[in-house]
mmCIF file of C-alpha atoms in Angstrom:
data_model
loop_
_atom_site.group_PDB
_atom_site.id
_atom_site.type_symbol
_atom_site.label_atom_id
_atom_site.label_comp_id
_atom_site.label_asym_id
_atom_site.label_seq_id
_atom_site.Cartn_x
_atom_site.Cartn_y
_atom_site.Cartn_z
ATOM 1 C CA UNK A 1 0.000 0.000 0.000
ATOM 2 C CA UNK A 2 2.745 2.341 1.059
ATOM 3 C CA UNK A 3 4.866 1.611 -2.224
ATOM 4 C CA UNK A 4 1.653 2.243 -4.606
ATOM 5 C CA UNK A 5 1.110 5.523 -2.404
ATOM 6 C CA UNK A 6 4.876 6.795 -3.052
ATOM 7 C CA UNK A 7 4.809 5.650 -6.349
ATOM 8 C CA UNK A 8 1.701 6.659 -8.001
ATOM 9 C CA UNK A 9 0.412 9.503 -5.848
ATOM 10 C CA UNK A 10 0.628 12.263 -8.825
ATOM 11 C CA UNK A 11 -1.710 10.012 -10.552
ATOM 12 C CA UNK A 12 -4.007 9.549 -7.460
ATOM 13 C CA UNK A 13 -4.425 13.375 -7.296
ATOM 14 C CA UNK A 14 -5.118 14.011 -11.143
ATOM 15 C CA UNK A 15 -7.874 11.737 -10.891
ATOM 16 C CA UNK A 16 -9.320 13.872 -8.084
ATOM 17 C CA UNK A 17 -8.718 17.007 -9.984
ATOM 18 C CA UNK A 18 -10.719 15.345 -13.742
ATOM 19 C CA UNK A 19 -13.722 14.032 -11.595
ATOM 20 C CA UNK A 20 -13.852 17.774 -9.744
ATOM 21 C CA UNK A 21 -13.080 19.419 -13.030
ATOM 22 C CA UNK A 22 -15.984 17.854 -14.599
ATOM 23 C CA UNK A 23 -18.263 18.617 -11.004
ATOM 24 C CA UNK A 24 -17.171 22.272 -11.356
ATOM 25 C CA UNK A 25 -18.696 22.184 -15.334
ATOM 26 C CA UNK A 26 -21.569 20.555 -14.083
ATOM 27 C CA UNK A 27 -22.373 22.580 -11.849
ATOM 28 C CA UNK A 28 -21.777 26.029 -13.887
ATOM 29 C CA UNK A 29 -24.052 25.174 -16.672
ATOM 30 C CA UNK A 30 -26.467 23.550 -14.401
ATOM 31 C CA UNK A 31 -26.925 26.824 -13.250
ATOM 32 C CA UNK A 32 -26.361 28.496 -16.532
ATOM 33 C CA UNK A 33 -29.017 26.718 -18.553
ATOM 34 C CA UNK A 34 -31.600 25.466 -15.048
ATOM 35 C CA UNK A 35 -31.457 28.723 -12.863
ATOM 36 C CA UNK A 36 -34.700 30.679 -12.863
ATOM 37 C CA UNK A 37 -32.995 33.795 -12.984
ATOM 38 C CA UNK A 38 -30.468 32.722 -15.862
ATOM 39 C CA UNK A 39 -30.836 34.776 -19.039
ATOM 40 C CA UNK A 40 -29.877 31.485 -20.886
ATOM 41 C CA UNK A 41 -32.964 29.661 -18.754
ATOM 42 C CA UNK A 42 -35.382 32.958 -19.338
ATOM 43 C CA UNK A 43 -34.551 33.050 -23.401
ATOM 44 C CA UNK A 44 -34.307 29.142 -23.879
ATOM 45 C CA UNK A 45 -38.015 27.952 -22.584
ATOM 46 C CA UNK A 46 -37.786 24.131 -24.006
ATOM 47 C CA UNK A 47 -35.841 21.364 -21.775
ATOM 48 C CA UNK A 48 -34.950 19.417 -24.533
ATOM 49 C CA UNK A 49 -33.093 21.880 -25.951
ATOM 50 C CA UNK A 50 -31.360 22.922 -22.631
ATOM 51 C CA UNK A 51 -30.690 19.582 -21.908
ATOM 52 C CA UNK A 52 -28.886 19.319 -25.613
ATOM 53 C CA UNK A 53 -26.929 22.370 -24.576
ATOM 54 C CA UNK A 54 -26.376 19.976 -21.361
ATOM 55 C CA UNK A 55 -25.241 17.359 -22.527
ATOM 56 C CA UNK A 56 -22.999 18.874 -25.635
ATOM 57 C CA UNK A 57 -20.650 21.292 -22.365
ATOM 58 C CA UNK A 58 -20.497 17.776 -20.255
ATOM 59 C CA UNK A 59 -19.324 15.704 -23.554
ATOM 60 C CA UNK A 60 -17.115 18.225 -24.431
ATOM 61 C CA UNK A 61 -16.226 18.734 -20.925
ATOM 62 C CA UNK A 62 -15.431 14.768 -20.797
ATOM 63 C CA UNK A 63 -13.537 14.798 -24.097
ATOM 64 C CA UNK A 64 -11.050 17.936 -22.928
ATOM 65 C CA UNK A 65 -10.361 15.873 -19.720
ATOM 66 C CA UNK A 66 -9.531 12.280 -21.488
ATOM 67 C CA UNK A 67 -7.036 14.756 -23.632
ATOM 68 C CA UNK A 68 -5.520 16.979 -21.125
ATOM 69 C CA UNK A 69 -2.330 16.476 -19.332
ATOM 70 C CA UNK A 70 -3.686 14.838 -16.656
ATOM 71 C CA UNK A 71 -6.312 12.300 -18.293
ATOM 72 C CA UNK A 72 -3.575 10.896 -20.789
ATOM 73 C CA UNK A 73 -1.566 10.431 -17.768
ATOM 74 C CA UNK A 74 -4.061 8.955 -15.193
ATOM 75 C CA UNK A 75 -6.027 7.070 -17.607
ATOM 76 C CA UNK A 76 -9.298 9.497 -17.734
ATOM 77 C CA UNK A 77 -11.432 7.405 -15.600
ATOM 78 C CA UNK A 78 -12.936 9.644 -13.041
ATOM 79 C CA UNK A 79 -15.312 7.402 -12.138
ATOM 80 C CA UNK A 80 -15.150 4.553 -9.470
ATOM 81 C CA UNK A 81 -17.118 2.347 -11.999
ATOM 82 C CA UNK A 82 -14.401 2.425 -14.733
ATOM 83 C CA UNK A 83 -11.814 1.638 -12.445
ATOM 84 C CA UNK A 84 -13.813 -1.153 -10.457
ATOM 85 C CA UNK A 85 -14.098 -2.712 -14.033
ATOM 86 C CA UNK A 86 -10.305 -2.452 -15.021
ATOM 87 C CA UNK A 87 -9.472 -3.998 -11.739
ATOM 88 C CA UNK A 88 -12.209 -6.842 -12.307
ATOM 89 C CA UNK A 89 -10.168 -7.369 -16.070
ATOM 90 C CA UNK A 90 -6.622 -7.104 -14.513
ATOM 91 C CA UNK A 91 -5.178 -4.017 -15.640
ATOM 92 C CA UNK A 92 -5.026 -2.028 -12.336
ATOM 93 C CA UNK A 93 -3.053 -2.942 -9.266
ATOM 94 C CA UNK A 94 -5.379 -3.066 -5.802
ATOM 95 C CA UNK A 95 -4.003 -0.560 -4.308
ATOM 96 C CA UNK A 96 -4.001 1.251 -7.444
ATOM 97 C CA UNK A 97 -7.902 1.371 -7.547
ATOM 98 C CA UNK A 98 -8.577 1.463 -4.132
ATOM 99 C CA UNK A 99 -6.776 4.865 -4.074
ATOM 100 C CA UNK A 100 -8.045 6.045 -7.758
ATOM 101 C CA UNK A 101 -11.635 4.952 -6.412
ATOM 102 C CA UNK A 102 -11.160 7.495 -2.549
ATOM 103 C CA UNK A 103 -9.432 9.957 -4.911
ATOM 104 C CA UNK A 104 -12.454 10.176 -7.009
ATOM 105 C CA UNK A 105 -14.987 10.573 -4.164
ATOM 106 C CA UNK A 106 -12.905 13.155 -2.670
ATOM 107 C CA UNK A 107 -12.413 15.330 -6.392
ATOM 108 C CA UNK A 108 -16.432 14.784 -6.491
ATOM 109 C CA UNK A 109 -16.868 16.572 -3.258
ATOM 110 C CA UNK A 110 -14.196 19.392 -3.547
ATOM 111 C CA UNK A 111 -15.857 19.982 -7.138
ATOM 112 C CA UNK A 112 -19.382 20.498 -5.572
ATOM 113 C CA UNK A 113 -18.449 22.603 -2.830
ATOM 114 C CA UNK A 114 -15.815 25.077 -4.558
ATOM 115 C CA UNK A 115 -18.708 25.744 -7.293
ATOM 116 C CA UNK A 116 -20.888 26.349 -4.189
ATOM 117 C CA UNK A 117 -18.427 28.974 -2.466
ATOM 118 C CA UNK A 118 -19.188 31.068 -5.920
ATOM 119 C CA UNK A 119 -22.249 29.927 -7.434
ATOM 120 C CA UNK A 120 -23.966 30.531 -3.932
ATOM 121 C CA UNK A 121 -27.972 30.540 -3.722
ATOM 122 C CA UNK A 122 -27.970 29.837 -7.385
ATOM 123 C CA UNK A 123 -26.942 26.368 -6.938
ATOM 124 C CA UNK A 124 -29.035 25.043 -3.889
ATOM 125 C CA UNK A 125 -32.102 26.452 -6.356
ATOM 126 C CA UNK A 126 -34.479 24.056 -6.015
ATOM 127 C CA UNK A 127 -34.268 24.043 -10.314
ATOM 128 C CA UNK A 128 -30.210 23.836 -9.875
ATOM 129 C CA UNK A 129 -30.147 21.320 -6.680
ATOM 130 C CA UNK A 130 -26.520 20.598 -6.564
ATOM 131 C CA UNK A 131 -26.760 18.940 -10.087
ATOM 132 C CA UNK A 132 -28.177 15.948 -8.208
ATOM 133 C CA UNK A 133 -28.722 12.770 -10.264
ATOM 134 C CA UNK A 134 -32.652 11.592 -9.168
ATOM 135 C CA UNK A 135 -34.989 9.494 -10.737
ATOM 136 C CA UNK A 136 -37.626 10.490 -12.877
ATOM 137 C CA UNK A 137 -41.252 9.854 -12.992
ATOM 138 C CA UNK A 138 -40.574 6.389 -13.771
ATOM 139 C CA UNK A 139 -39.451 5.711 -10.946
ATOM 140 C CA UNK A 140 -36.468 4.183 -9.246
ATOM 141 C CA UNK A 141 -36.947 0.479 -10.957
ATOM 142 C CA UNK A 142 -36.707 2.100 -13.884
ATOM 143 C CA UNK A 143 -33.694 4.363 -12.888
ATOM 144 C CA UNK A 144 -32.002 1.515 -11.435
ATOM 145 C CA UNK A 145 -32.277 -0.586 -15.024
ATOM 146 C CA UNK A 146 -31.688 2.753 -16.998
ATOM 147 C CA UNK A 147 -28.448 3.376 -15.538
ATOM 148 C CA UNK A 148 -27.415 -0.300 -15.770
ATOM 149 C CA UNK A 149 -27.980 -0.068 -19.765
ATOM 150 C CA UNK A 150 -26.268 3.132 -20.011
ATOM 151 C CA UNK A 151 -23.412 2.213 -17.825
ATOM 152 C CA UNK A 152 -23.154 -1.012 -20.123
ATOM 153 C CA UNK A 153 -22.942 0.569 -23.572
ATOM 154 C CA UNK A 154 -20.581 2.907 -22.594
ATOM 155 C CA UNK A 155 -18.436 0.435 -20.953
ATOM 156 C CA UNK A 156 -18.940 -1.965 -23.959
ATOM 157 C CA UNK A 157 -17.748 0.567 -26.372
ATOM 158 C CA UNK A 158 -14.873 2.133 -24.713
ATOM 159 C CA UNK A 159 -13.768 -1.390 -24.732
ATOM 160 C CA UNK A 160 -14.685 -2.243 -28.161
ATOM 161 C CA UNK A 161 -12.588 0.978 -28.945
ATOM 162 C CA UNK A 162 -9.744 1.249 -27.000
ATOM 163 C CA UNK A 163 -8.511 -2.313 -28.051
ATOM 164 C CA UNK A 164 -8.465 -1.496 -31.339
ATOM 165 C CA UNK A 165 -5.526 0.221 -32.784
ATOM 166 C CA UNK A 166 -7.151 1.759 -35.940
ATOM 167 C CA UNK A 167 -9.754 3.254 -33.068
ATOM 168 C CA UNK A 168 -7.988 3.858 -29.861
ATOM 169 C CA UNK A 169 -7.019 6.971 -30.106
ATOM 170 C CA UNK A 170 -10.726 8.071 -30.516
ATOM 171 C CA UNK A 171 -12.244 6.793 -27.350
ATOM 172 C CA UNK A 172 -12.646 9.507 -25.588
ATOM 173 C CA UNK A 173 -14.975 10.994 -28.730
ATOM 174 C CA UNK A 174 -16.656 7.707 -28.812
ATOM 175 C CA UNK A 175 -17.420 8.398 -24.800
ATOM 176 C CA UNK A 176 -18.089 11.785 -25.078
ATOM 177 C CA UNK A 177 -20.572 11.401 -27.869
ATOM 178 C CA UNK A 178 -22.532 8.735 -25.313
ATOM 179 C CA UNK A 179 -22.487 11.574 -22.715
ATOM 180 C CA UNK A 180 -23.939 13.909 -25.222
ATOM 181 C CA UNK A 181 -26.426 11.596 -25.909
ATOM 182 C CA UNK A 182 -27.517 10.790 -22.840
ATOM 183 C CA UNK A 183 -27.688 13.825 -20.857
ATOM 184 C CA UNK A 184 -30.184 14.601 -23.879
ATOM 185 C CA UNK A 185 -32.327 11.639 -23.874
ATOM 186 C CA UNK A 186 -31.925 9.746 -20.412
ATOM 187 C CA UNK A 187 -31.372 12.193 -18.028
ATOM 188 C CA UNK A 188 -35.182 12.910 -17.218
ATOM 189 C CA UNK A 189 -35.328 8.419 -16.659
ATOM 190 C CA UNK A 190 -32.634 8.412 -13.922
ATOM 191 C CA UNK A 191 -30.458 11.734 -13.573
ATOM 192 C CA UNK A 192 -27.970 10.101 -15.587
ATOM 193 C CA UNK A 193 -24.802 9.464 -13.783
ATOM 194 C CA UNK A 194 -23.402 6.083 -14.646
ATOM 195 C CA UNK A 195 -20.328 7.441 -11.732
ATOM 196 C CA UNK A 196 -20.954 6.462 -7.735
ATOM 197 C CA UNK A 197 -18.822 9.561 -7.093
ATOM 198 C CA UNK A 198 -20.276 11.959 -9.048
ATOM 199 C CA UNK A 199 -23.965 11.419 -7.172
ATOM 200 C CA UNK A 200 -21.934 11.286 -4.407
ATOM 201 C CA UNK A 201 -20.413 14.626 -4.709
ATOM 202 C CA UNK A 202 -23.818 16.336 -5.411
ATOM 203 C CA UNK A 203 -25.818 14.615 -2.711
ATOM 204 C CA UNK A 204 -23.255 15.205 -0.219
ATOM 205 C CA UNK A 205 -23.551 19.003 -0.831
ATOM 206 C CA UNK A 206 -26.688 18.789 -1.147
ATOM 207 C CA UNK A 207 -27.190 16.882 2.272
ATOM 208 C CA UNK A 208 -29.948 14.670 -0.159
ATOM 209 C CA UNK A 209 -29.354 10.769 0.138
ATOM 210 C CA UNK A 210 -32.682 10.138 -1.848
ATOM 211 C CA UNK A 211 -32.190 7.028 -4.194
ATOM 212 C CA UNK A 212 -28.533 6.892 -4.097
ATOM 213 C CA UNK A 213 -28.194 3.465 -3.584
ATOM 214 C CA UNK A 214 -29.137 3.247 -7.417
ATOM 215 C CA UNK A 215 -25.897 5.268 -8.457
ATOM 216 C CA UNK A 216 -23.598 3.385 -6.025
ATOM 217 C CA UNK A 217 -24.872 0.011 -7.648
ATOM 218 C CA UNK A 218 -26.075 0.321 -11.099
ATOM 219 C CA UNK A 219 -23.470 1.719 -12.606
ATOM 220 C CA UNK A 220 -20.621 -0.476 -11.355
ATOM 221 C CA UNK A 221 -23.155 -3.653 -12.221
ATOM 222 C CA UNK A 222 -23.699 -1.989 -15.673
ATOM 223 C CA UNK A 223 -19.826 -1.950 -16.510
ATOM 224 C CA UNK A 224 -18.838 -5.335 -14.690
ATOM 225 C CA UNK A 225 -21.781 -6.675 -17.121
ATOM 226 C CA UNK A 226 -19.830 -5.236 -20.056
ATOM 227 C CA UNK A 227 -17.058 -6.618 -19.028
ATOM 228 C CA UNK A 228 -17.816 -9.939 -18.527
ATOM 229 C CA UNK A 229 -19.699 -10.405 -22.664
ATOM 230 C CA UNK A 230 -16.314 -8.401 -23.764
ATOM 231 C CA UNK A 231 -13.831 -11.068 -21.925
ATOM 232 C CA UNK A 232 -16.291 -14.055 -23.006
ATOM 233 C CA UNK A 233 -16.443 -12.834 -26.945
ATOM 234 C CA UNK A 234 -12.983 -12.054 -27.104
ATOM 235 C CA UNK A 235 -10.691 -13.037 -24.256
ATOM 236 C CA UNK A 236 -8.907 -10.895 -21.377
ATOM 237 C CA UNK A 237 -6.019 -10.980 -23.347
ATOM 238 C CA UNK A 238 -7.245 -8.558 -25.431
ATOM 239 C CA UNK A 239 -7.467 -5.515 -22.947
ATOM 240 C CA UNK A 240 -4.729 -3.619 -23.724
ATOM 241 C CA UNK A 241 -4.946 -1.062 -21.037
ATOM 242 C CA UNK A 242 -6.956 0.493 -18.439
ATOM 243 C CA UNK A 243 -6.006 4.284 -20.008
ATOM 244 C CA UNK A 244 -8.707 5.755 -22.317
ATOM 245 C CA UNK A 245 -6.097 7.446 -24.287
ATOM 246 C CA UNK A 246 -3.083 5.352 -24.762
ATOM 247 C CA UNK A 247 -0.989 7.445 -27.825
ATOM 248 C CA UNK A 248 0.694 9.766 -25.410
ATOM 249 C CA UNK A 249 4.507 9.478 -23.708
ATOM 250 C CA UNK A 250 3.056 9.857 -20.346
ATOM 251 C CA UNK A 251 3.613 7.320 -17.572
ATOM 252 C CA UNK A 252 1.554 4.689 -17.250
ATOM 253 C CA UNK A 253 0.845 2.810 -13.961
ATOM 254 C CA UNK A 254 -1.123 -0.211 -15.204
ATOM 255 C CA UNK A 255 -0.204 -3.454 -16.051
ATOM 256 C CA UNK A 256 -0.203 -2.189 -19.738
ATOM 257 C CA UNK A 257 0.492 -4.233 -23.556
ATOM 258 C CA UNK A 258 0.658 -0.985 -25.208
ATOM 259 C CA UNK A 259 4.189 -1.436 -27.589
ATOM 260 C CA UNK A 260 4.321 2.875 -26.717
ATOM 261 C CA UNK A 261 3.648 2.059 -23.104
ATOM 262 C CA UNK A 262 6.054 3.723 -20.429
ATOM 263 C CA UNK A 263 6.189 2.646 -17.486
#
């Protein structure tokens, strides 16, 4: 534990700083494009459209932090469910995700509560509410199953993706294109979250436990499901990596068959 800590801490605390990154862009155009008093709320009446406008700042949001420095270094997972699964197919050390999974709980919470020091008022709005994932009218049988499918697609095609060398280079596209897409269709089923830390970070803010069991087990069930078809179609031999972006010279911590790979 002590050697991964000395190690790999650098990576530990990117991962923190994607998942509150993408908490902190959340949270700005939650209020933004949900606020009452928003001129972007007041001059865009439809919620379709503002959910588009949604999910198009989080996808893009996504796709800058797979990119950046630190995602092409870490690995871009920001989200205890991606890392669970990379551990469940081998390519993460224990210690490794145990500390990428408390790192991303804690970037969740900083992210809420630094937008809250200076979005105020305008984010406890009971429009705004923290960005809080809930479920919908449907229900939370319904959320529950929602975020199970959407947690397996985009588990089954960042694998799909990233283990193919013609395509690897694009999964963070192919991911943020799913985010796009379902911020704009499935949010209003189950919140859409598909990330146990992200709900986290927003309930905990929020002070709001309603229905979170859903986002601390769905998701992780969703991906693990992916997983296992993936391994069974085509063999755990060919994961390549647990990074989303693998054509980079940054380090990389995992147990890794990349022929660029440094370690």
């Amino acid at each position: 534990m002590l050697n991964a800590l000395r190690q790999h801490w650098p990576e530990y605390l990117m991962e923190a700083a994607e998942l509150a990154i993408f908490m902190i862009s959340a949270c700005s155009f939650g209020v933004l494009l949900e606020y009452a008093g928003s001129p972007v709320r007041q001059a865009i009446g439809d919620p379709f459209l503002r959910r588009v406008l949604m999910g198009l700042a989080m996808g893009l949001t996504a796709v800058s932090i797979v990119y950046s420095p630190l995602g092409k270094r870490s690995g871009a997972h920001f989200n205890p469910s991606v890392t669970l699964t990379f551990w469940r197919l081998g390519k993460i050390e224990r210690w490794d995700a145990l500390f990428y999974i408390l790192a991303q709980f804690i970037g969740g919470i900083l992210g809420v509560s630094l937008s809250s020091l200076v979005l105020k008022t305008t984010l406890s709005a009971p429009t705004v509410n923290y960005v809080a994932t809930l479920p919908g009218n449907f229900g939370v049988g319904v959320a529950f199953l929602a975020e199970i499918g959407i947690s397996f697609l985009l588990m089954i095609v960042v694998l799909n993706v990233s283990n193919r060398m013609n395509l690897a280079r694009y999964t963070g596209l192919f991911a943020g294109s799913l985010v796009v897409t379902y911020i704009s269709l499935e949010a209003p089923i189950s919140g859409m979250s598909m990330n146990p830390a992200r709900s986290f970070g927003s309930a905990f803010s929020a002070q709001s436990w309603n229905a979170l069991w859903i986002y601390f087990t769905a998701p992780p069930l969703g991906m693990l499901l992916a997983a296992e078809l993936y391994t069974r179609l085509k063999g755990v031999g060919n994961v390549l990596c647990a990074k989303l972006h693998h054509h980079n010279k940054e380090r990389c911590i995992f147990k890794c068959n990349f022929s660029n790979c440094s370690q």
